[in-house]
């Protein structure tokens, strides 16, 4: 393997090392040390905020078109490096190389989308009761945004938070997940090389236990955008909101697909498996429940299992691998714990259900399908974040939608049907922020709003036109000549 690298903090426009460091290892081969990274201290966090504060007035006054030029350049720089960055992403996070390339390319597209958005109107001109008055609204930056991201999309999620934050004139303090610092370094390098002024973006790597509160409770923070677990997200919200800090949370999911008797079964099987197993199930939009109409349940299950048995688990660098490892040993144990509890609850383990030692020394778990799961079962309610699909049955479309809605989450949902009226009924009735007809529950295009209802989010949306609603606030101007 390549040599170990040491990456530093990026504060005030320059890279430096923190006093402490931590080692990161590959989930596919735990003896592979990927690199040694700076473990930021609360003092480093203070310095990052001081740099972001110092840079804020200048960046706020920059023309949006100048910001666009920097984001376009960063996109091109990252695009030239897609293959190299994707290989690093696979090594550090464990998803397959094809998925890592797709994700890195998505980060490029996100940078370009928000560069383009810089040239779009920022407000409205409105009629006024006084004909001499020009009445208009403009969107203004919030100030300093703290960006906290998870490990499962280590370059796309940071891009879709940082690009709009910068595009709309905010400065940023960015803390990536401890398990995926390398991708964060690569994204920041691209923006730095593209000419971002010093202090506009600052990176602090390290553990949340040490710097989490320093980041979210900092007196300089104006807004926090977070993607991660419900426990942490809610804690940040409860703490920040009373202080007037704007908070955006994207959290868990327990995303269902409904398969109806008139569905194209080939499509339904393929898309359900993609949603459940790709990225080893480690997506907030992953499919974790398949709600099967009783008239199609046996046929669907048989075809699903036949196809699932062909999935190859192994080294994510190999082109014919379908599923890489889970991201870490504790996470693997957590996923196996969900499976053990499902077995103890006497659900039917139809395939998988165990660590896959044959796949390698890393944190591999065999694709797992569990049948006979009732709507109140733990496996029907708790997010697993692994390659585990629960099969449930329903006797009607109405019952299937009721089961789909019977969780605290509401991120994404799919239906497989050829009937247009049923498709629209599903779109109308299902409690989810993102719905699909005849495609998997995962997937988010940069131009479309993304986010969940109920416990899946704080009800704001990311990406597309929705991003401006979080990263700016509106000023209304009455100008009378
Ligand atoms: P996951 O289970 O996906 O790792 P977490 O919610 O634990 O989700 O972590 C998501 C992000 O939030 C990571 O960058 C993590 O370091 C950070 N984080 C965890 N705890 C805190 C905290 N108390 N304050 C701020 N950030 C935190």
Coordinates of C-alpha atoms and ligand atoms in Angstrom, one line a residue:
X1 CA 0.0 0.0 0.0
X2 CA 1.0 3.6 -0.3
X3 CA 2.9 5.4 2.4
X4 CA 1.2 6.8 5.4
X5 CA 0.5 10.5 5.2
X6 CA 0.1 13.1 7.9
X7 CA -2.5 15.7 7.3
X8 CA -2.9 18.9 9.3
X9 CA -5.5 21.4 10.2
X10 CA -6.5 24.1 7.8
X11 CA -7.0 27.3 9.6
X12 CA -6.7 30.9 8.3
X13 CA -5.7 29.6 4.9
X14 CA -2.7 27.5 5.9
X15 CA -2.1 23.9 6.8
X16 CA -0.5 23.0 10.1
X17 CA -0.4 20.0 12.4
X18 CA -2.2 19.9 15.8
X19 CA -0.2 19.0 18.9
X20 CA -2.0 15.6 19.0
X21 CA -2.8 13.1 16.2
X22 CA -4.8 10.0 15.6
X23 CA -4.3 7.0 13.3
X24 CA -6.9 5.9 10.8
X25 CA -7.1 2.3 9.4
X26 CA -8.9 0.8 6.5
X27 CA -12.1 -1.1 7.3
X28 CA -11.4 -3.7 4.6
X29 CA -7.9 -4.5 6.1
X30 CA -7.5 -3.3 9.6
X31 CA -3.7 -3.6 9.5
X32 CA -3.6 -1.0 6.7
X33 CA -2.8 2.3 8.4
X34 CA -4.1 5.0 6.0
X35 CA -2.7 8.0 7.7
X36 CA -2.1 10.0 10.8
X37 CA -4.3 13.0 11.2
X38 CA -4.4 16.1 13.4
X39 CA -6.5 15.7 16.5
X40 CA -7.8 19.3 17.0
X41 CA -8.0 20.7 20.5
X42 CA -10.6 23.3 21.7
X43 CA -7.9 25.9 21.3
X44 CA -7.6 24.9 17.6
X45 CA -11.3 25.3 17.3
X46 CA -11.1 28.8 18.8
X47 CA -8.5 29.7 16.2
X48 CA -10.7 28.3 13.4
X49 CA -13.6 30.5 14.5
X50 CA -11.3 33.5 14.9
X51 CA -10.2 33.0 11.3
X52 CA -13.7 32.5 10.1
X53 CA -14.8 35.7 11.9
X54 CA -12.0 37.7 10.5
X55 CA -12.7 36.6 7.0
X56 CA -16.5 37.0 7.2
X57 CA -16.9 40.7 6.3
X58 CA -14.7 40.5 3.2
X59 CA -16.3 37.3 1.9
X60 CA -19.8 38.6 2.5
X61 CA -19.0 41.6 0.3
X62 CA -17.4 39.5 -2.5
X63 CA -19.5 39.5 -5.6
X64 CA -21.4 36.2 -5.9
X65 CA -19.9 35.9 -9.4
X66 CA -16.4 35.9 -7.8
X67 CA -17.5 33.2 -5.4
X68 CA -18.9 31.3 -8.4
X69 CA -15.5 31.4 -10.2
X70 CA -13.8 29.9 -7.1
X71 CA -16.4 27.1 -6.8
X72 CA -16.1 26.3 -10.6
X73 CA -12.3 26.1 -10.3
X74 CA -12.6 23.8 -7.2
X75 CA -15.0 21.6 -9.2
X76 CA -12.5 21.3 -12.0
X77 CA -9.6 20.6 -9.7
X78 CA -11.5 17.9 -7.9
X79 CA -12.7 16.5 -11.2
X80 CA -9.1 16.0 -12.4
X81 CA -8.5 14.0 -9.2
X82 CA -11.7 11.9 -9.2
X83 CA -9.9 8.5 -9.6
X84 CA -7.3 9.2 -7.0
X85 CA -9.8 10.6 -4.5
X86 CA -12.2 7.8 -5.1
X87 CA -9.4 5.2 -4.3
X88 CA -8.7 7.0 -1.0
X89 CA -12.5 7.2 -0.2
X90 CA -12.7 3.4 -0.8
X91 CA -9.7 2.8 1.4
X92 CA -10.9 4.9 4.2
X93 CA -14.7 4.3 4.2
X94 CA -15.0 0.9 2.5
X95 CA -17.6 1.4 -0.2
X96 CA -16.8 0.0 -3.6
X97 CA -14.6 1.9 -6.0
X98 CA -17.5 2.4 -8.5
X99 CA -19.6 3.9 -5.7
X100 CA -16.7 6.0 -4.5
X101 CA -16.2 7.4 -8.1
X102 CA -19.9 8.1 -8.3
X103 CA -19.8 9.9 -4.9
X104 CA -16.7 12.0 -5.8
X105 CA -18.2 12.9 -9.1
X106 CA -21.3 14.0 -7.3
X107 CA -19.2 16.3 -5.1
X108 CA -17.9 17.9 -8.4
X109 CA -21.5 18.3 -9.6
X110 CA -22.6 19.9 -6.3
X111 CA -19.7 22.4 -6.5
X112 CA -20.8 23.3 -10.0
X113 CA -24.5 23.5 -9.1
X114 CA -23.9 26.0 -6.4
X115 CA -21.4 27.9 -8.5
X116 CA -24.2 28.3 -11.1
X117 CA -26.6 29.3 -8.4
X118 CA -24.4 32.3 -7.5
X119 CA -25.7 33.9 -10.8
X120 CA -29.3 33.4 -9.9
X121 CA -31.7 36.1 -8.5
X122 CA -31.3 36.5 -4.7
X123 CA -34.7 38.0 -4.0
X124 CA -38.0 39.4 -5.3
X125 CA -39.2 42.8 -6.4
X126 CA -42.7 43.4 -4.9
X127 CA -45.4 45.9 -5.5
X128 CA -45.8 48.6 -2.8
X129 CA -48.8 50.7 -1.8
X130 CA -46.6 53.8 -2.4
X131 CA -45.8 54.0 -6.1
X132 CA -42.5 55.9 -5.3
X133 CA -41.3 53.0 -3.3
X134 CA -39.1 50.2 -4.6
X135 CA -39.9 47.3 -2.4
X136 CA -37.6 44.3 -2.7
X137 CA -36.1 41.4 -0.7
X138 CA -32.5 40.1 -0.8
X139 CA -31.0 37.1 0.7
X140 CA -28.0 37.8 3.0
X141 CA -25.4 35.4 4.5
X142 CA -25.9 34.2 8.1
X143 CA -22.3 34.6 9.1
X144 CA -20.2 31.7 10.4
X145 CA -21.6 28.2 9.7
X146 CA -20.3 25.1 11.5
X147 CA -20.5 22.1 9.2
X148 CA -20.5 18.6 10.9
X149 CA -20.6 15.6 8.7
X150 CA -20.8 11.8 8.9
X151 CA -18.5 9.1 7.5
X152 CA -20.9 7.4 5.1
X153 CA -20.7 10.0 2.3
X154 CA -17.3 11.6 3.2
X155 CA -17.0 13.9 0.3
X156 CA -20.5 14.4 -1.1
X157 CA -22.1 15.5 2.1
X158 CA -19.4 17.9 3.0
X159 CA -19.6 19.3 -0.5
X160 CA -23.4 19.8 -0.4
X161 CA -23.1 21.7 2.9
X162 CA -19.9 23.7 2.2
X163 CA -20.7 24.7 -1.4
X164 CA -24.0 26.5 -0.6
X165 CA -22.6 27.9 2.7
X166 CA -19.8 29.5 0.7
X167 CA -21.8 30.4 -2.4
X168 CA -24.2 32.4 -0.3
X169 CA -21.4 34.3 1.4
X170 CA -20.9 32.5 4.7
X171 CA -17.6 31.5 6.2
X172 CA -17.2 27.9 7.5
X173 CA -15.7 25.8 10.3
X174 CA -15.8 22.2 9.1
X175 CA -15.5 19.1 11.2
X176 CA -15.7 15.8 9.3
X177 CA -16.2 12.4 10.9
X178 CA -13.2 11.0 12.6
X179 CA -13.3 7.9 10.4
X180 CA -13.0 9.8 7.1
X181 CA -10.6 12.7 7.5
X182 CA -8.8 12.0 4.2
X183 CA -11.7 12.9 2.0
X184 CA -12.3 16.1 3.9
X185 CA -8.6 17.1 3.3
X186 CA -9.0 16.5 -0.4
X187 CA -12.2 18.6 -0.6
X188 CA -10.6 21.5 1.3
X189 CA -7.4 21.2 -0.8
X190 CA -9.4 21.7 -4.0
X191 CA -11.1 24.8 -2.6
X192 CA -7.8 26.2 -1.3
X193 CA -6.1 25.7 -4.6
X194 CA -9.1 27.3 -6.4
X195 CA -8.2 30.5 -4.6
X196 CA -10.6 30.7 -1.6
X197 CA -9.4 33.6 0.6
X198 CA -7.7 32.7 3.9
X199 CA -10.1 32.0 6.7
X200 CA -13.3 31.6 4.6
X201 CA -13.1 27.8 5.1
X202 CA -11.4 26.1 8.1
X203 CA -11.0 22.4 8.7
X204 CA -10.6 20.8 12.1
X205 CA -10.2 17.0 12.2
X206 CA -10.5 15.0 15.4
X207 CA -12.9 13.5 17.8
X208 CA -16.3 14.8 18.7
X209 CA -15.6 13.8 22.3
X210 CA -12.8 16.4 22.5
X211 CA -14.1 19.2 20.3
X212 CA -17.8 18.6 19.7
X213 CA -19.0 21.1 22.4
X214 CA -16.2 23.5 21.5
X215 CA -17.6 23.6 18.0
X216 CA -21.4 23.7 18.6
X217 CA -21.3 25.9 21.8
X218 CA -18.8 28.5 20.4
X219 CA -20.0 32.1 20.9
X220 CA -19.0 32.9 17.3
X221 CA -21.2 30.2 15.6
X222 CA -24.3 31.6 13.7
X223 CA -25.6 28.3 12.2
X224 CA -24.9 24.6 12.4
X225 CA -25.6 22.1 9.6
X226 CA -25.3 18.5 10.8
X227 CA -25.8 15.1 9.3
X228 CA -25.6 12.1 11.6
X229 CA -27.4 10.2 14.3
X230 CA -30.6 11.3 15.9
X231 CA -29.1 11.2 19.4
X232 CA -26.3 13.7 18.5
X233 CA -28.5 15.8 16.2
X234 CA -31.2 16.4 18.8
X235 CA -28.6 17.2 21.5
X236 CA -27.0 19.8 19.2
X237 CA -30.4 21.3 18.5
X238 CA -31.5 21.4 22.1
X239 CA -28.3 23.1 23.0
X240 CA -28.0 25.6 20.1
X241 CA -31.6 26.7 19.4
X242 CA -32.1 28.5 22.8
X243 CA -29.0 30.5 22.0
X244 CA -30.5 31.7 18.7
X245 CA -28.2 29.6 16.5
X246 CA -29.9 28.3 13.3
X247 CA -29.7 24.5 13.1
X248 CA -30.2 22.1 10.2
X249 CA -30.3 18.4 11.0
X250 CA -30.4 15.4 8.6
X251 CA -30.6 12.2 10.6
X252 CA -31.9 8.6 10.4
X253 CA -34.3 6.7 8.3
X254 CA -36.2 3.4 8.3
X255 CA -37.0 3.6 4.6
X256 CA -39.7 1.3 3.1
X257 CA -40.4 0.0 -0.3
X258 CA -43.9 -1.3 -1.1
X259 CA -44.1 -4.0 -3.8
X260 CA -47.5 -4.5 -5.4
X261 CA -48.8 -7.4 -7.4
X262 CA -48.8 -5.4 -10.7
X263 CA -45.1 -4.4 -10.3
X264 CA -42.4 -5.3 -12.8
X265 CA -40.8 -7.8 -10.4
X266 CA -37.4 -7.7 -12.1
X267 CA -37.2 -3.9 -11.5
X268 CA -38.6 -4.2 -8.0
X269 CA -36.1 -6.9 -7.0
X270 CA -33.1 -5.1 -8.5
X271 CA -34.0 -1.7 -7.0
X272 CA -34.8 -3.1 -3.6
X273 CA -31.5 -4.8 -3.4
X274 CA -29.6 -1.8 -4.6
X275 CA -31.3 0.3 -1.9
X276 CA -30.7 -2.2 0.8
X277 CA -27.3 -3.5 0.0
X278 CA -25.3 -0.9 -1.9
X279 CA -22.8 1.0 0.3
X280 CA -23.3 -2.0 2.5
X281 CA -26.6 -0.5 3.7
X282 CA -24.8 2.5 5.2
X283 CA -27.0 5.3 3.8
X284 CA -29.6 7.3 5.6
X285 CA -31.8 6.6 2.5
X286 CA -31.1 2.9 2.5
X287 CA -34.0 0.5 2.1
X288 CA -34.5 -1.3 5.3
X289 CA -38.1 -2.6 5.0
X290 CA -39.7 -4.3 2.0
X291 CA -43.5 -4.3 2.5
X292 CA -44.9 -7.0 0.2
X293 CA -48.5 -7.3 -0.9
X294 CA -49.6 -10.8 0.1
X295 CA -50.3 -11.7 -3.6
X296 CA -46.7 -11.2 -4.6
X297 CA -44.8 -11.9 -1.4
X298 CA -43.7 -15.4 -2.2
X299 CA -42.7 -14.7 -5.8
X300 CA -40.8 -11.5 -4.9
X301 CA -39.0 -13.2 -1.9
X302 CA -37.9 -16.1 -4.1
X303 CA -36.4 -13.8 -6.8
X304 CA -34.9 -11.5 -4.3
X305 CA -33.1 -14.3 -2.5
X306 CA -31.9 -15.8 -5.8
X307 CA -30.4 -12.4 -6.8
X308 CA -29.0 -11.6 -3.3
X309 CA -27.1 -14.9 -3.3
X310 CA -25.1 -13.6 -6.3
X311 CA -23.8 -10.5 -4.5
X312 CA -20.1 -10.6 -3.9
X313 CA -18.8 -9.4 -0.6
X314 CA -15.1 -8.5 -0.5
X315 CA -12.3 -6.1 -1.2
X316 CA -14.0 -2.9 -2.3
X317 CA -11.0 -2.1 -4.5
X318 CA -11.8 -5.1 -6.7
X319 CA -14.1 -4.2 -9.7
X320 CA -16.4 -7.2 -9.3
X321 CA -17.2 -6.6 -5.6
X322 CA -20.7 -5.6 -4.8
X323 CA -20.4 -5.0 -1.0
X324 CA -17.4 -3.7 0.9
X325 CA -17.0 -3.9 4.7
X326 CA -18.9 -1.9 7.3
X327 CA -17.0 1.2 8.4
X328 CA -15.6 0.0 11.7
X329 CA -15.5 -2.8 14.2
X330 CA -17.9 -1.2 16.7
X331 CA -20.3 -0.5 13.9
X332 CA -20.1 -4.1 12.7
X333 CA -20.9 -5.3 16.2
X334 CA -23.8 -3.0 16.4
X335 CA -25.3 -4.3 13.1
X336 CA -24.7 -7.9 14.3
X337 CA -26.5 -7.1 17.5
X338 CA -29.6 -6.0 15.6
X339 CA -29.5 -9.3 13.7
X340 CA -29.1 -11.3 16.9
X341 CA -32.1 -9.6 18.5
X342 CA -34.1 -10.3 15.4
X343 CA -33.2 -14.0 15.6
X344 CA -34.1 -14.0 19.3
X345 CA -37.5 -12.5 18.4
X346 CA -38.0 -15.6 16.2
X347 CA -38.1 -13.8 12.8
X348 CA -37.1 -15.9 9.9
X349 CA -33.4 -15.5 8.9
X350 CA -33.7 -16.1 5.1
X351 CA -30.0 -15.4 4.3
X352 CA -26.8 -14.0 5.8
X353 CA -26.9 -12.9 9.4
X354 CA -23.3 -13.3 10.2
X355 CA -19.8 -11.8 9.9
X356 CA -18.3 -12.7 6.6
X357 CA -14.8 -14.0 7.5
X358 CA -14.3 -15.4 4.0
X359 CA -14.5 -11.9 2.5
X360 CA -11.4 -10.7 4.4
X361 CA -10.0 -9.6 7.7
X362 CA -12.1 -6.4 7.8
X363 CA -15.6 -5.6 9.1
X364 CA -17.6 -7.7 6.5
X365 CA -21.1 -8.8 7.1
X366 CA -23.0 -11.0 4.7
X367 CA -26.1 -9.6 3.0
X368 CA -28.9 -10.4 5.3
X369 CA -32.6 -10.8 4.6
X370 CA -35.1 -11.4 7.5
X371 CA -38.6 -12.6 6.9
X372 CA -41.8 -12.5 8.9
X373 CA -41.1 -9.1 10.5
X374 CA -44.2 -7.6 12.2
X375 CA -44.9 -3.9 12.2
X376 CA -44.1 -3.5 15.9
X377 CA -40.8 -5.5 15.8
X378 CA -37.6 -3.8 16.7
X379 CA -36.2 -4.6 13.2
X380 CA -39.2 -2.7 11.7
X381 CA -38.5 0.4 13.8
X382 CA -34.8 0.7 14.6
X383 CA -32.3 2.0 12.1
X384 CA -29.6 -0.7 11.5
X385 CA -27.3 1.1 9.0
X386 CA -26.1 -2.2 7.5
X387 CA -26.9 -4.8 4.8
X388 CA -30.0 -6.0 6.5
X389 CA -33.5 -6.0 4.8
X390 CA -36.7 -6.8 6.8
X391 CA -39.5 -8.4 4.8
X392 CA -43.1 -7.6 5.9
X393 CA -46.4 -8.3 4.3
X394 CA -49.7 -6.4 3.8
X395 CA -53.1 -7.4 2.4
X396 CA -53.9 -4.0 0.6
X397 CA -52.3 -0.8 -0.6
X398 CA -53.8 1.0 2.3
X399 CA -52.3 -1.4 4.8
X400 CA -49.0 -1.3 3.1
X401 CA -48.9 2.5 3.4
X402 CA -50.0 2.4 7.0
X403 CA -47.1 0.0 7.8
X404 CA -44.7 2.3 5.8
X405 CA -45.8 5.2 8.0
X406 CA -45.6 3.3 11.3
X407 CA -42.1 4.5 12.3
X408 CA -40.7 7.6 13.9
X409 CA -38.7 8.3 10.7
X410 CA -39.7 9.7 7.4
X411 CA -36.8 10.2 5.0
X412 CA -37.4 8.3 1.8
X413 CA -39.9 5.7 0.5
X414 CA -40.6 3.8 -2.8
X415 CA -43.5 2.0 -4.4
X416 CA -43.3 -0.5 -7.2
X417 CA -46.4 -0.5 -9.3
X418 CA -47.6 0.1 -12.9
X419 CA -50.8 1.7 -11.7
X420 CA -50.7 5.5 -12.0
X421 CA -53.5 6.1 -9.5
X422 CA -51.8 3.9 -6.9
X423 CA -48.5 5.6 -7.5
X424 CA -50.1 9.0 -6.9
X425 CA -51.9 7.7 -3.8
X426 CA -48.6 6.5 -2.4
X427 CA -46.9 9.8 -3.2
X428 CA -49.7 11.7 -1.4
X429 CA -50.1 9.5 1.6
X430 CA -46.6 8.3 2.6
X431 CA -44.8 10.2 5.3
X432 CA -41.4 10.8 3.7
X433 CA -39.5 13.8 2.5
X434 CA -38.3 12.0 -0.7
X435 CA -40.5 9.5 -2.5
X436 CA -39.8 7.3 -5.5
X437 CA -42.0 5.3 -7.9
X438 CA -40.3 2.3 -9.4
X439 CA -36.8 3.2 -8.2
X440 CA -34.8 2.6 -5.1
X441 CA -35.1 4.7 -1.9
X442 CA -31.6 6.0 -2.2
X443 CA -30.4 8.8 -4.5
X444 CA -30.3 12.6 -4.3
X445 CA -29.6 14.9 -7.2
X446 CA -28.0 18.3 -6.4
X447 CA -30.8 20.4 -8.0
X448 CA -33.6 18.7 -6.0
X449 CA -34.5 19.4 -2.3
X450 CA -33.4 16.7 0.0
X451 CA -34.5 15.9 3.6
X452 CA -37.0 14.1 5.7
X453 CA -40.2 14.5 7.8
X454 CA -40.8 13.4 11.4
X455 CA -37.7 12.4 13.2
X456 CA -35.5 12.3 10.1
X457 CA -34.7 16.0 10.0
X458 CA -35.2 19.4 11.5
X459 CA -37.6 20.0 8.7
X460 CA -35.3 22.2 6.6
X461 CA -34.2 20.9 3.3
X462 CA -30.7 20.7 1.7
X463 CA -29.6 21.1 -1.9
X464 CA -31.4 22.7 -4.9
X465 CA -33.2 26.0 -4.3
X466 CA -33.9 24.8 -0.7
X467 CA -30.3 25.3 0.3
X468 CA -30.6 29.1 0.2
X469 CA -33.4 29.0 2.8
X470 CA -31.1 27.6 5.3
X471 CA -27.8 29.3 4.5
X472 CA -29.2 32.9 4.1
X473 CA -31.8 35.1 5.8
X474 CA -34.0 37.6 4.0
X475 CA -33.8 41.3 4.2
X476 CA -36.8 43.3 3.0
X477 CA -36.0 46.8 1.7
X478 CA -38.5 49.7 1.3
X479 CA -36.7 52.3 -0.8
X480 CA -38.6 55.6 -1.4
X481 CA -37.2 58.2 -3.7
Ligands
LIG1 P1 -22.6 8.3 13.0 O1 -23.3 7.3 13.9 O2 -23.0 8.4 11.6 O3 -21.1 8.4 13.2 P2 -22.8 10.6 14.8 O4 -24.0 11.4 15.0 O5 -22.2 9.9 15.9 O6 -23.2 9.7 13.6 O7 -21.7 11.5 14.1 C1 -21.9 12.4 13.0 C2 -20.9 13.6 13.1 O8 -21.2 14.3 14.3 C3 -19.5 13.2 13.2 O9 -18.7 14.2 12.6 C4 -19.2 13.2 14.7 O10 -17.9 13.3 15.0 C5 -20.0 14.4 15.1 N1 -20.4 14.4 16.5 C6 -20.7 13.4 17.3 N2 -21.0 13.8 18.6 C7 -20.9 15.1 18.6 C8 -21.2 16.2 19.5 N3 -21.5 15.9 20.8 N4 -21.0 17.5 19.1 C9 -20.7 17.8 17.9 N5 -20.5 16.8 16.9 C10 -20.6 15.6 17.2

